[in-house]
Amino acid sequence: MHVDDAIMSRRSVRRFLPTPVPRETLKHLLNVARQAPSGSNIQPWQIHVVTGEPLAALRNALEAAFDGEPGQHQAEYVYYPREWFEPYISRRRRCGYGLYETLGIQREERDKRLAQARRNYAFFDAPVAMILTLDRRLDTGSFMDCGMFLQSLMLAARGQGLHSCAQAAIAPYHRVIREQLTLDDSELVLCALALGHADPNAPENGFAPEREGLESFTRFYS
């Protein structure tokens, strides 16, 4: 797959088929992604690949925390602004409303919206979940490095005909993840990546939020 096609066809898939992804394929993806750039080549990322019974246990623990401990979990870093402003709040709303509309969920149907949010913690039924962590002693630049690694991993997946969904939603549940996986105390839980074969019949997988035109974010100087 040409790199342009991989970029243009990448999207957040929110329902996967149960088809397993072979260990050798996962190793290939990570071997490709490790070529991602990082400041002074420090390569700050750590990745925890979870499949099979450990994945089932992690799902169960996350769903139990989501159901039974609302408001008791908080991420160790701030992802979104504390107060939203334009044009970002409008873009966020269009994305959220568009997804729910694709699923036939109305704005007032709070239970259905909550059920869809809960699917994050089942990794959207993906057969593979990857947990991305970072040494907490590092700083902002390493967050950018990890983002480039994550994008490289998602594009490598497209090259193998796979899809993915990056999930910052799991970050508040870092204590649950630590209980299930072998994470060093120094590791900051950044996000997850659900990975596998997209379910072609799932309406949510047809949702593609609009992108801004070049004129909205580009300045040419010549």
Short mmCIF file of C-alpha atoms in Angstrom, two decimals, residues 24-113:
data_model
loop_
_atom_site.label_atom_id
_atom_site.label_comp_id
_atom_site.label_asym_id
_atom_site.label_seq_id
_atom_site.Cartn_x
_atom_site.Cartn_y
_atom_site.Cartn_z
CA GLU A 24 4.54 -12.42 13.63
CA THR A 25 2.31 -9.73 12.09
CA LEU A 26 2.34 -7.77 15.34
CA LYS A 27 6.12 -8.02 15.50
CA HIS A 28 6.33 -6.75 11.93
CA LEU A 29 4.16 -3.72 12.75
CA LEU A 30 6.29 -2.85 15.76
CA ASN A 31 9.51 -3.31 13.79
CA VAL A 32 8.20 -0.79 11.26
CA ALA A 33 6.89 1.65 13.90
CA ARG A 34 10.19 1.69 15.81
CA GLN A 35 11.63 3.70 12.92
CA ALA A 36 9.53 6.67 14.11
CA PRO A 37 11.55 9.82 14.83
CA SER A 38 12.25 11.03 18.35
CA GLY A 39 14.27 13.87 19.85
CA SER A 40 17.94 12.85 19.96
CA ASN A 41 16.75 9.32 19.11
CA ILE A 42 15.80 8.61 22.74
CA GLN A 43 12.85 6.38 21.61
CA PRO A 44 10.82 6.95 24.78
CA TRP A 45 7.87 4.66 24.00
CA GLN A 46 7.02 1.41 25.75
CA ILE A 47 4.30 -0.82 24.31
CA HIS A 48 2.36 -3.60 26.05
CA VAL A 49 0.67 -5.97 23.59
CA VAL A 50 -2.33 -7.78 25.08
CA THR A 51 -4.25 -10.66 23.47
CA GLY A 52 -6.13 -13.81 24.45
CA GLU A 53 -6.97 -14.45 28.11
CA PRO A 54 -5.01 -11.46 29.46
CA LEU A 55 -7.03 -9.21 27.13
CA ALA A 56 -10.30 -10.73 28.33
CA ALA A 57 -9.26 -10.12 31.95
CA LEU A 58 -8.24 -6.53 31.18
CA ARG A 59 -11.56 -5.86 29.45
CA ASN A 60 -13.52 -7.25 32.38
CA ALA A 61 -11.57 -5.17 34.89
CA LEU A 62 -11.94 -1.94 32.88
CA GLU A 63 -15.67 -2.45 32.31
CA ALA A 64 -16.18 -3.17 36.00
CA ALA A 65 -14.38 0.06 36.92
CA PHE A 66 -16.38 2.04 34.37
CA ASP A 67 -19.65 0.62 35.68
CA GLY A 68 -18.97 0.60 39.39
CA GLU A 69 -16.59 3.46 40.08
CA PRO A 70 -17.83 6.52 38.17
CA GLY A 71 -15.82 9.66 38.86
CA GLN A 72 -13.15 7.79 40.81
CA HIS A 73 -10.54 7.58 38.08
CA GLN A 74 -8.42 10.33 36.59
CA ALA A 75 -5.65 10.37 33.98
CA GLU A 76 -2.15 11.36 35.04
CA TYR A 77 -1.91 14.00 32.32
CA VAL A 78 -4.28 16.57 30.81
CA TYR A 79 -5.40 15.76 27.27
CA TYR A 80 -8.13 18.31 26.54
CA PRO A 81 -8.34 21.99 27.54
CA ARG A 82 -10.05 22.68 30.84
CA GLU A 83 -12.29 25.20 29.07
CA TRP A 84 -13.23 24.66 25.44
CA PHE A 85 -13.23 27.49 22.87
CA GLU A 86 -13.74 27.95 19.14
CA PRO A 87 -13.07 26.56 16.65
CA TYR A 88 -12.17 23.43 18.59
CA ILE A 89 -15.36 22.95 20.55
CA SER A 90 -17.42 23.01 17.35
CA ARG A 91 -15.15 20.45 15.68
CA ARG A 92 -15.39 18.20 18.73
CA ARG A 93 -19.17 18.43 18.79
CA ARG A 94 -19.47 17.69 15.07
CA CYS A 95 -17.36 14.59 15.54
CA GLY A 96 -19.34 13.31 18.53
CA TYR A 97 -22.76 14.13 17.11
CA GLY A 98 -21.78 12.63 13.76
CA LEU A 99 -20.77 9.32 15.33
CA TYR A 100 -23.98 9.08 17.36
CA GLU A 101 -26.07 9.98 14.33
CA THR A 102 -24.38 7.19 12.36
CA LEU A 103 -25.34 4.80 15.16
CA GLY A 104 -28.91 6.12 15.32
CA ILE A 105 -28.41 7.46 18.86
CA GLN A 106 -30.25 10.68 19.68
CA ARG A 107 -28.68 13.36 21.86
CA GLU A 108 -31.20 12.81 24.65
CA GLU A 109 -30.61 9.03 24.75
CA ARG A 110 -28.09 9.18 27.55
CA ASP A 111 -28.11 5.44 28.29
CA LYS A 112 -27.24 4.58 24.69
CA ARG A 113 -24.50 7.20 24.60
#
